[in-house]
Coordinates of C-alpha atoms in Angstrom, one line a residue:
Chain G
X4 CA 0.0 0.0 0.0
X5 CA 2.8 2.4 0.8
X6 CA 3.9 2.6 -2.8
X7 CA 4.5 6.3 -3.2
X8 CA 8.1 7.0 -2.4
X9 CA 11.6 5.8 -2.1
X10 CA 11.6 6.8 1.5
X11 CA 11.5 3.7 3.5
X12 CA 12.4 4.9 6.9
X13 CA 10.3 3.0 9.5
X14 CA 8.6 6.1 11.0
X15 CA 7.5 7.2 7.6
X16 CA 6.0 3.8 6.7
X17 CA 4.3 3.5 10.1
X18 CA 2.6 6.9 9.9
X19 CA 1.6 6.2 6.3
X20 CA 0.1 2.9 7.2
X21 CA -1.9 4.4 10.0
X22 CA -3.0 7.2 7.7
X23 CA -4.3 4.6 5.3
X24 CA -6.5 3.0 8.0
X25 CA -7.7 6.4 9.1
X26 CA -8.5 7.4 5.6
X27 CA -10.6 4.3 5.1
X28 CA -12.6 5.0 8.2
X29 CA -13.0 8.6 7.3
X30 CA -14.2 7.6 3.8
X31 CA -16.9 5.6 5.5
X32 CA -18.1 8.6 7.4
X33 CA -16.0 8.4 10.6
X34 CA -15.4 12.1 11.2
X35 CA -13.2 11.5 14.2
X36 CA -10.8 9.5 12.1
X37 CA -10.8 12.4 9.7
X38 CA -10.1 14.9 12.5
X39 CA -7.0 12.9 13.5
X40 CA -5.8 13.2 9.9
X41 CA -6.5 16.9 9.8
X42 CA -4.7 17.6 13.0
X43 CA -1.8 15.5 12.0
X44 CA -1.2 17.0 8.6
X45 CA -2.3 20.6 9.0
X46 CA 1.1 21.9 10.0
X47 CA 3.0 20.6 7.0
X48 CA 0.3 21.7 4.6
X49 CA 0.3 25.2 6.1
X50 CA 4.0 25.4 5.5
X51 CA 3.5 24.4 1.9
X52 CA 0.8 27.0 1.6
X53 CA 2.9 29.8 3.0
X54 CA 5.8 28.7 0.7
X55 CA 3.5 28.7 -2.4
X56 CA 1.3 31.7 -1.6
X57 CA 3.6 33.9 0.5
X58 CA 1.3 34.7 3.3
X59 CA -0.3 33.0 6.3
X60 CA -3.9 34.0 5.6
X61 CA -4.1 32.7 2.1
X62 CA -2.3 29.5 3.3
X63 CA -4.8 28.9 6.0
X64 CA -7.7 29.3 3.6
X65 CA -6.1 27.0 1.1
X66 CA -5.5 24.3 3.7
X67 CA -9.1 24.6 5.0
X68 CA -10.4 24.3 1.4
X69 CA -8.2 21.4 0.7
X70 CA -9.3 19.4 3.7
X71 CA -13.0 20.1 3.2
X72 CA -12.5 19.0 -0.4
X73 CA -10.7 15.9 0.8
X74 CA -13.6 15.1 3.2
X75 CA -16.0 15.2 0.3
X76 CA -13.8 13.1 -2.0
X77 CA -12.7 10.5 0.6
X78 CA -15.4 8.0 -0.3
X79 CA -13.7 7.7 -3.7
X80 CA -10.1 7.6 -2.2
X81 CA -8.8 4.2 -2.9
X82 CA -5.4 4.4 -1.4
X83 CA -3.4 4.1 -4.6
X84 CA -1.2 6.9 -3.2
X85 CA -0.6 7.6 0.4
X86 CA -3.1 9.9 2.1
X87 CA -0.5 12.6 2.5
X88 CA 0.6 12.5 -1.1
X89 CA -3.1 12.8 -2.0
X90 CA -3.4 15.8 0.3
X91 CA -0.3 17.3 -1.2
X92 CA -2.0 17.0 -4.5
X93 CA -5.2 18.6 -3.5
X94 CA -3.4 21.4 -1.6
X95 CA -0.9 22.0 -4.4
X96 CA -3.8 22.3 -6.9
X97 CA -5.5 24.8 -4.6
X98 CA -2.4 26.9 -4.4
X99 CA -1.9 26.8 -8.2
X100 CA -5.5 28.0 -8.6
X101 CA -5.0 30.8 -6.2
X102 CA -1.7 31.9 -7.8
X103 CA -3.3 31.8 -11.3
X104 CA -6.2 33.9 -10.2
X105 CA -3.9 36.4 -8.7
X106 CA -1.5 36.8 -11.6
X107 CA -3.4 39.2 -13.8
X108 CA -3.7 41.7 -10.9
X109 CA -0.4 41.2 -9.2
X110 CA 2.4 41.1 -11.7
X111 CA 5.6 40.1 -10.2
X112 CA 8.7 41.0 -12.1
X113 CA 12.3 40.1 -11.4
X114 CA 13.9 42.5 -8.9
X115 CA 10.7 44.0 -7.6
X116 CA 9.1 43.0 -4.4
X117 CA 5.5 44.1 -4.5
X118 CA 4.3 42.0 -1.6
X119 CA 7.0 40.7 0.7
X120 CA 5.8 37.4 2.1
X121 CA 4.8 37.7 5.7
X122 CA 7.4 35.2 7.0
X123 CA 10.2 37.1 5.3
X124 CA 9.5 40.3 7.1
X125 CA 10.5 39.1 10.5
X126 CA 13.9 40.2 11.5
X127 CA 15.5 36.9 12.1
X128 CA 18.9 36.7 10.5
X129 CA 21.9 38.8 9.9
X130 CA 21.3 41.3 7.1
X131 CA 23.3 39.7 4.4
X132 CA 21.9 36.3 4.8
X133 CA 18.4 37.8 4.9
X134 CA 19.1 39.8 1.8
X135 CA 20.3 36.7 0.0
X136 CA 17.2 34.7 1.0
X137 CA 15.1 37.7 0.0
X138 CA 16.8 37.5 -3.4
X139 CA 15.9 33.8 -3.5
X140 CA 12.3 34.6 -2.6
X141 CA 12.2 37.2 -5.3
X142 CA 13.7 34.8 -7.9
X143 CA 11.1 32.2 -6.9
X144 CA 8.4 34.7 -7.3
X145 CA 9.2 35.0 -11.0
X146 CA 8.7 31.3 -11.6
X147 CA 5.5 30.0 -13.1
X148 CA 3.2 28.5 -10.5
X149 CA 3.8 25.0 -11.8
X150 CA 7.6 25.4 -11.7
X151 CA 7.5 26.8 -8.3
X152 CA 5.3 23.9 -7.1
X153 CA 7.8 21.4 -8.5
X154 CA 10.7 23.1 -6.9
X155 CA 9.1 23.7 -3.5
X156 CA 7.9 20.1 -3.2
X157 CA 11.3 18.8 -4.0
X158 CA 13.7 21.2 -2.3
X159 CA 11.7 22.4 0.7
X160 CA 9.4 19.4 1.3
X161 CA 11.7 16.6 0.3
X162 CA 9.2 14.8 -1.9
X163 CA 10.6 12.2 -4.3
X164 CA 10.4 12.8 -8.1
X165 CA 7.9 10.1 -8.2
X166 CA 5.7 11.6 -5.5
X167 CA 5.9 15.0 -7.2
X168 CA 4.8 13.4 -10.5
X169 CA 1.8 12.0 -8.7
X170 CA 1.0 15.3 -7.0
X171 CA 1.2 17.3 -10.3
X172 CA 0.1 14.6 -12.6
X173 CA 3.0 14.9 -14.9
X174 CA 5.7 12.4 -15.8
X175 CA 8.7 11.8 -13.6
X176 CA 10.9 12.9 -16.5
X177 CA 9.0 16.1 -16.7
X178 CA 9.5 16.7 -13.0
X179 CA 13.3 16.2 -13.4
X180 CA 13.5 18.5 -16.3
X181 CA 11.5 21.2 -14.6
X182 CA 13.5 21.0 -11.4
X183 CA 16.8 21.1 -13.4
X184 CA 15.7 24.3 -15.2
X185 CA 14.6 26.0 -12.0
X186 CA 17.9 25.1 -10.4
X187 CA 19.8 26.6 -13.2
X188 CA 17.7 29.7 -13.2
X189 CA 18.1 30.1 -9.5
X190 CA 21.9 29.5 -9.5
X191 CA 22.1 32.3 -12.0
X192 CA 19.8 34.5 -10.0
X193 CA 21.9 33.9 -6.9
X194 CA 25.3 34.1 -8.5
X195 CA 25.8 37.6 -7.3
X196 CA 26.2 36.2 -3.8
X197 CA 29.1 34.0 -4.8
Chain C
X7 CA -12.6 33.5 4.2
X8 CA -12.7 32.0 0.8
X9 CA -14.5 28.8 1.8
X10 CA -18.2 28.8 2.5
X11 CA -19.9 26.1 4.4
X12 CA -22.0 25.3 1.4
X13 CA -20.7 22.5 -0.7
X14 CA -20.2 23.3 -4.3
X15 CA -21.7 20.3 -6.2
X16 CA -19.6 20.9 -9.2
X17 CA -16.3 21.3 -7.5
X18 CA -15.5 17.6 -7.4
X19 CA -16.7 16.5 -10.7
X20 CA -14.0 14.8 -12.7
X21 CA -12.9 16.4 -15.9
X22 CA -14.0 15.1 -19.2
X23 CA -10.7 13.5 -20.0
X24 CA -10.5 10.1 -18.4
X25 CA -7.0 8.8 -18.7
X26 CA -6.1 8.8 -15.0
X27 CA -7.6 6.6 -12.4
X28 CA -10.8 7.6 -10.7
X29 CA -9.2 8.6 -7.5
X30 CA -6.8 10.9 -9.2
X31 CA -8.9 12.1 -12.0
X32 CA -11.1 14.3 -9.8
X33 CA -8.2 16.2 -8.6
X34 CA -7.4 17.5 -12.1
X35 CA -10.5 19.6 -12.0
X36 CA -8.9 21.5 -9.2
X37 CA -6.3 23.2 -11.3
X38 CA -3.9 20.9 -13.1
X39 CA -2.1 23.3 -15.3
X40 CA -0.9 20.6 -17.5
X41 CA -3.9 18.6 -18.5
X42 CA -2.9 17.8 -22.0
X43 CA 0.0 15.5 -21.0
X44 CA -1.4 12.4 -22.6
X45 CA -3.2 14.2 -25.4
X46 CA -2.0 16.0 -28.4
X47 CA -0.5 19.3 -27.4
X48 CA -3.2 21.2 -29.2
X49 CA -6.1 19.2 -27.8
X50 CA -8.5 21.2 -25.8
X51 CA -9.3 19.4 -22.6
X52 CA -11.7 21.7 -21.0
X53 CA -12.3 25.2 -19.9
X54 CA -9.3 25.3 -17.6
X55 CA -7.1 23.3 -19.9
X56 CA -6.9 24.7 -23.4
X57 CA -4.1 25.1 -25.7
X58 CA -2.4 27.8 -23.8
X59 CA -1.2 25.5 -21.1
X60 CA 0.3 22.8 -23.3
X61 CA 3.5 24.4 -24.4
X62 CA 5.4 24.4 -21.0
X63 CA 4.7 20.7 -20.7
X64 CA 5.7 20.1 -24.3
X65 CA 8.9 22.0 -23.6
X66 CA 9.5 20.0 -20.5
X67 CA 8.9 16.9 -22.4
X68 CA 11.2 17.8 -25.3
X69 CA 14.0 18.7 -23.0
X70 CA 14.3 15.3 -21.5
X71 CA 13.8 13.3 -24.6
X72 CA 15.7 15.3 -27.2
X73 CA 17.2 18.6 -26.1
X74 CA 18.1 19.9 -29.5
X75 CA 15.6 18.4 -31.8
X76 CA 12.5 19.6 -30.0
X77 CA 13.3 23.1 -29.2
X78 CA 12.1 24.5 -32.5
X79 CA 8.8 22.8 -32.1
X80 CA 8.5 24.0 -28.6
X81 CA 8.9 27.6 -29.6
X82 CA 6.6 27.1 -32.5
X83 CA 3.8 25.8 -30.3
X84 CA 4.4 28.5 -27.8
X85 CA 3.9 31.1 -30.5
X86 CA 0.9 29.5 -31.9
X87 CA -0.7 29.1 -28.5
X88 CA -0.5 32.8 -27.6
X89 CA -1.6 34.6 -30.6
X90 CA -1.3 38.4 -30.5
X91 CA -4.6 40.0 -29.7
X92 CA -6.2 36.8 -28.6
X93 CA -8.1 36.6 -25.4
X94 CA -5.7 36.2 -22.5
X95 CA -5.7 32.7 -21.0
X96 CA -5.6 33.1 -17.2
X97 CA -3.8 29.8 -16.8
X98 CA -0.9 30.5 -19.0
X99 CA -0.1 34.2 -19.4
X100 CA 3.4 34.5 -17.9
X101 CA 4.8 31.1 -18.3
X102 CA 6.9 32.2 -21.3
X103 CA 7.9 35.6 -20.4
X104 CA 11.5 36.4 -20.5
X105 CA 12.3 35.3 -17.0
X106 CA 11.1 31.8 -17.6
X107 CA 14.1 29.5 -17.1
X108 CA 12.8 27.1 -19.7
X109 CA 13.4 29.6 -22.4
X110 CA 17.1 30.2 -22.1
X111 CA 18.7 26.8 -21.9
X112 CA 18.6 25.3 -25.4
X113 CA 21.8 23.5 -26.1
X114 CA 23.4 24.4 -22.8
X115 CA 22.9 21.1 -21.0
X116 CA 26.4 19.9 -21.8
X117 CA 29.5 21.4 -20.0
X118 CA 32.6 22.1 -22.1
X119 CA 34.2 19.0 -20.6
X120 CA 31.4 16.8 -22.0
X121 CA 29.6 16.1 -18.7
X122 CA 25.9 16.8 -18.6
X123 CA 24.9 19.5 -16.1
X124 CA 21.6 18.0 -15.2
X125 CA 23.2 14.6 -14.5
X126 CA 26.0 16.2 -12.5
X127 CA 23.6 18.2 -10.4
X128 CA 21.2 15.3 -9.9
X129 CA 24.1 13.1 -8.7
X130 CA 25.1 15.7 -6.2
X131 CA 21.6 16.3 -5.0
X132 CA 21.1 12.6 -4.5
X133 CA 24.4 12.1 -2.7
X134 CA 26.9 14.9 -2.2
X135 CA 29.6 12.3 -1.5
X136 CA 29.1 10.6 -4.9
X137 CA 32.0 12.5 -6.5
X138 CA 34.6 11.4 -4.0
X139 CA 35.3 8.5 -6.3
X140 CA 35.0 10.5 -9.5
X141 CA 38.4 12.0 -10.2
X142 CA 37.2 13.9 -13.2
X143 CA 34.8 16.1 -11.3
X144 CA 37.4 17.0 -8.7
X145 CA 39.9 18.1 -11.3
X146 CA 37.6 19.6 -13.9
X147 CA 37.1 23.3 -13.6
X148 CA 33.8 23.2 -15.4
X149 CA 32.3 20.6 -13.2
X150 CA 33.7 22.2 -10.0
X151 CA 32.3 25.6 -10.9
X152 CA 28.9 24.0 -11.7
X153 CA 28.9 22.2 -8.4
X154 CA 29.9 25.3 -6.5
X155 CA 26.9 27.2 -8.0
X156 CA 24.6 24.4 -6.9
X157 CA 26.2 24.3 -3.4
X158 CA 25.7 28.0 -3.1
X159 CA 22.0 27.7 -4.0
X160 CA 21.7 24.8 -1.6
X161 CA 23.1 26.9 1.2
X162 CA 20.5 29.5 0.7
X163 CA 17.8 26.9 0.4
X164 CA 18.8 25.5 3.8
X165 CA 18.7 28.9 5.3
X166 CA 15.2 29.3 3.9
X167 CA 14.1 26.0 5.5
X168 CA 15.7 27.0 8.8
X169 CA 13.9 30.3 8.8
X170 CA 10.6 28.6 8.0
X171 CA 11.1 26.2 10.8
X172 CA 11.9 29.0 13.3
X173 CA 8.7 30.9 12.2
X174 CA 6.7 27.7 12.3
X175 CA 7.9 26.8 15.8
X176 CA 6.7 30.2 17.1
X177 CA 3.4 30.4 15.4
X178 CA 2.4 27.1 13.8
X179 CA 0.7 25.3 16.7
X180 CA -1.9 27.9 17.3
X181 CA -2.5 28.5 13.6
X182 CA -2.7 24.8 12.8
X183 CA -5.2 24.3 15.7
X184 CA -7.3 27.1 14.4
X185 CA -7.4 25.8 10.9
X186 CA -8.2 22.3 12.0
X187 CA -11.0 23.6 14.1
X188 CA -12.4 25.5 11.1
X189 CA -12.2 22.4 9.0
X190 CA -14.0 20.2 11.5
X191 CA -16.7 22.8 12.0
X192 CA -17.5 22.6 8.3
X193 CA -17.1 18.8 8.2
X194 CA -19.7 18.4 11.0
X195 CA -22.2 20.2 8.8
X196 CA -21.5 17.6 6.0
X197 CA -21.6 14.3 7.9
X198 CA -22.1 11.1 5.9
X199 CA -24.2 8.9 8.2
X200 CA -24.6 6.2 5.5
X201 CA -27.6 3.9 5.1
X202 CA -30.1 3.1 7.9
X203 CA -29.6 -0.3 9.3
X204 CA -32.5 -2.2 11.0
X205 CA -32.6 -2.7 14.7
X206 CA -34.7 -5.1 16.8
X207 CA -37.3 -7.6 15.6
X208 CA -38.3 -7.7 11.9
X209 CA -41.7 -6.1 12.6
X210 CA -40.3 -3.2 14.5
X211 CA -39.4 0.1 13.1
X212 CA -36.1 1.0 14.7
X213 CA -33.0 2.0 12.8
X214 CA -29.4 3.1 13.3
X215 CA -27.1 4.8 10.9
X216 CA -24.4 2.7 9.5
X217 CA -21.6 5.0 10.7
X218 CA -23.0 4.8 14.3
X219 CA -23.2 1.1 14.1
X220 CA -19.7 0.9 12.6
X221 CA -18.3 3.0 15.4
X222 CA -19.7 0.6 17.9
X223 CA -18.3 -2.4 16.1
X224 CA -14.8 -0.9 15.6
X225 CA -14.7 0.0 19.3
X226 CA -15.7 -3.6 20.1
X227 CA -13.0 -5.0 17.8
X228 CA -10.4 -2.7 19.3
X229 CA -11.1 -4.1 22.8
X230 CA -9.1 -7.1 21.5
X231 CA -5.6 -6.1 22.6
X232 CA -3.4 -4.8 19.7
X233 CA -6.2 -4.8 17.1
X234 CA -6.8 -1.7 15.0
X235 CA -10.1 -1.6 13.1
X236 CA -10.5 -0.1 9.7
X237 CA -13.3 -0.5 7.2
X238 CA -16.6 -1.6 8.6
X239 CA -19.6 -2.1 6.3
X240 CA -23.0 -3.6 6.9
X241 CA -25.1 -5.3 4.3
X242 CA -28.3 -7.4 4.1
X243 CA -27.4 -10.9 5.1
X244 CA -29.3 -12.3 2.1
X245 CA -26.8 -10.8 -0.3
X246 CA -27.3 -7.9 -2.7
X247 CA -24.5 -5.6 -3.5
X248 CA -24.0 -3.2 -0.7
X249 CA -22.4 -0.7 -3.0
X250 CA -25.6 0.2 -4.6
X251 CA -27.4 1.3 -1.4
X252 CA -27.9 5.0 -1.7
X253 CA -26.7 7.2 1.2
X254 CA -29.6 7.7 3.6
X255 CA -31.5 4.7 2.2
X256 CA -32.8 1.9 4.4
X257 CA -31.5 -1.6 4.3
X258 CA -34.3 -4.1 4.1
X259 CA -35.5 -5.3 7.5
X260 CA -33.9 -8.6 8.5
X261 CA -30.6 -9.9 9.5
X262 CA -27.4 -8.2 8.3
X263 CA -23.9 -9.2 7.6
X264 CA -21.0 -7.2 9.1
X265 CA -17.6 -7.0 7.4
X266 CA -14.8 -5.5 9.4
X267 CA -11.2 -5.0 8.4
X268 CA -8.5 -5.1 11.1
X269 CA -4.8 -4.8 11.6
X270 CA -3.9 -7.7 13.8
X271 CA -1.0 -7.9 16.2
X272 CA 1.6 -10.5 15.3
X273 CA 2.0 -12.4 18.5
X274 CA 3.6 -15.8 19.0
X275 CA 1.2 -16.6 21.8
X276 CA -2.0 -16.0 19.8
X277 CA -2.1 -17.0 16.2
X278 CA -3.9 -14.6 13.8
X279 CA -6.9 -16.8 13.2
X280 CA -7.6 -17.0 16.9
X281 CA -7.4 -13.2 17.1
X282 CA -9.8 -12.9 14.2
X283 CA -12.1 -15.3 15.8
X284 CA -12.0 -13.3 19.0
X285 CA -12.8 -10.1 17.1
X286 CA -15.7 -11.8 15.4
X287 CA -17.2 -12.8 18.8
X288 CA -16.7 -9.3 20.2
X289 CA -18.5 -7.7 17.3
X290 CA -21.3 -10.2 17.4
X291 CA -21.7 -9.6 21.1
X292 CA -21.7 -5.8 20.7
X293 CA -24.4 -6.2 18.0
X294 CA -26.5 -8.3 20.2
X295 CA -26.1 -6.6 23.6
X296 CA -25.3 -3.0 22.8
X297 CA -27.3 -2.4 19.7
X298 CA -29.9 -5.1 19.5
X299 CA -29.1 -5.7 15.9
X300 CA -29.7 -9.1 14.3
X301 CA -26.4 -10.1 12.7
X302 CA -26.3 -13.3 10.7
X303 CA -22.6 -13.2 10.1
X304 CA -19.4 -11.3 10.9
X305 CA -16.6 -11.3 8.4
X306 CA -13.2 -10.4 9.7
X307 CA -10.7 -9.3 7.1
X308 CA -7.1 -9.1 8.4
X309 CA -5.7 -6.3 6.2
X310 CA -2.3 -6.0 7.8
X311 CA -0.2 -7.3 10.7
X312 CA 1.5 -5.2 13.3
X313 CA 4.6 -6.4 15.1
X314 CA 4.1 -4.7 18.4
X315 CA 1.2 -6.1 20.4
X316 CA 0.7 -3.0 22.5
X317 CA -2.9 -1.9 21.9
X318 CA -3.3 1.6 20.5
X319 CA -5.7 3.8 22.2
X320 CA -8.1 4.6 19.4
X321 CA -8.3 5.8 15.8
X322 CA -4.9 4.4 15.0
X323 CA -2.8 7.1 16.6
X324 CA -0.2 4.5 17.7
X325 CA 2.9 4.2 15.7
X326 CA 3.5 0.6 16.1
X327 CA 5.7 -1.4 13.9
X328 CA 4.5 -2.6 10.6
X329 CA 6.9 -4.9 8.9

């Protein structure tokens, strides 16, 4: 049943297995089983939302919408992918829709910073490191939503190519190609910090 | 708040294209920006699909398969998909603007030394120590420079992750709890109680929802030490395909058949069939004494085995071994 990733660390397998059981129960209408899943996975999906959408409020709305959508679809969930991969998929698609609906009104060009993400504005690090990360954030903002999703899932969430291909419904080969191009784009964008 | 408590009946409908499995197909309606993957690049797959979204995928495709031969076609399809003066496609407008990294890399995959940049980087990303046994990379200025660039990026990425984690540690628990509460408030307005199952004697008119009965049976099964209960369905004992019972419909009055899936503990002292038998008795007893439901048969399906016999509390929170 846990066929979704190369990650075979015991903890990961256990939690996926238990997810599967809970997802089956939730699909049969057990809302308490669903609540366990919601509380277990809300933090990581919130992080994904902030990384994709750039602010906490939009991320919270997207996670909420994703879980409500999941509740409605669970009767058809057959466990071909792990529950978490399935949630990544619903959540990522939510974020892509939000980003696309934003784009006409919020053009983001290279070098400009129209809306600094909330989590970036906290004074955490030394100025230079913060500025470089700001540059990284700015460079990421110029990516297409699909490219950004690929890169965020791989580099910030550690999903395997195969998992990403399931999340985005594209081939593994396409995922590799896209991540390579984003990496090259970002290394060029960050080369000033060498 | 973007989400209303009212379900949108159209939201979950699968798209007209049906290549993917049923479970995954319905997700594509939520905003897959590359719906045409298995179709012709110009095929129109629906209102959110369209020709405008195909080129990035085609470009991605071409890159992996044939970096040089396909680039012309990629650009051609890009041009044709975004005709000047045509209506803007909200799904695709900026994908091919000048800052798109997919636009500037034709023919640049190979380093002057002959190594491929994507292969080099992927090797490093998979295992940074992989090059310890590759004398070429250590000596080659091109490879070294390419790796240095990726290392630099990697450093910034790690900083980014650290910052995220710091922020998350400060704020996330409260936020996550708030979001989960909101989700469950909505879910409780959309419960799925399932079919009504007869209680009592055949001539009585008492019913219980399938979910309530299933909860009782799962709890009974989990009183067997180490057992976790999963699926629990209730069907008329006389046969008939349970799957066609509509939500909210009533099963015919008369005895029912209970089918419950469990994860059984793997213990040397108690063989699995004995555990399954014990679960069967517990469920049958609960049906009789707690619910007053006439159960003709209880099927116990062992869906998995758990190594550690310690009983989980409830709802599978335990992280017991699985191998």
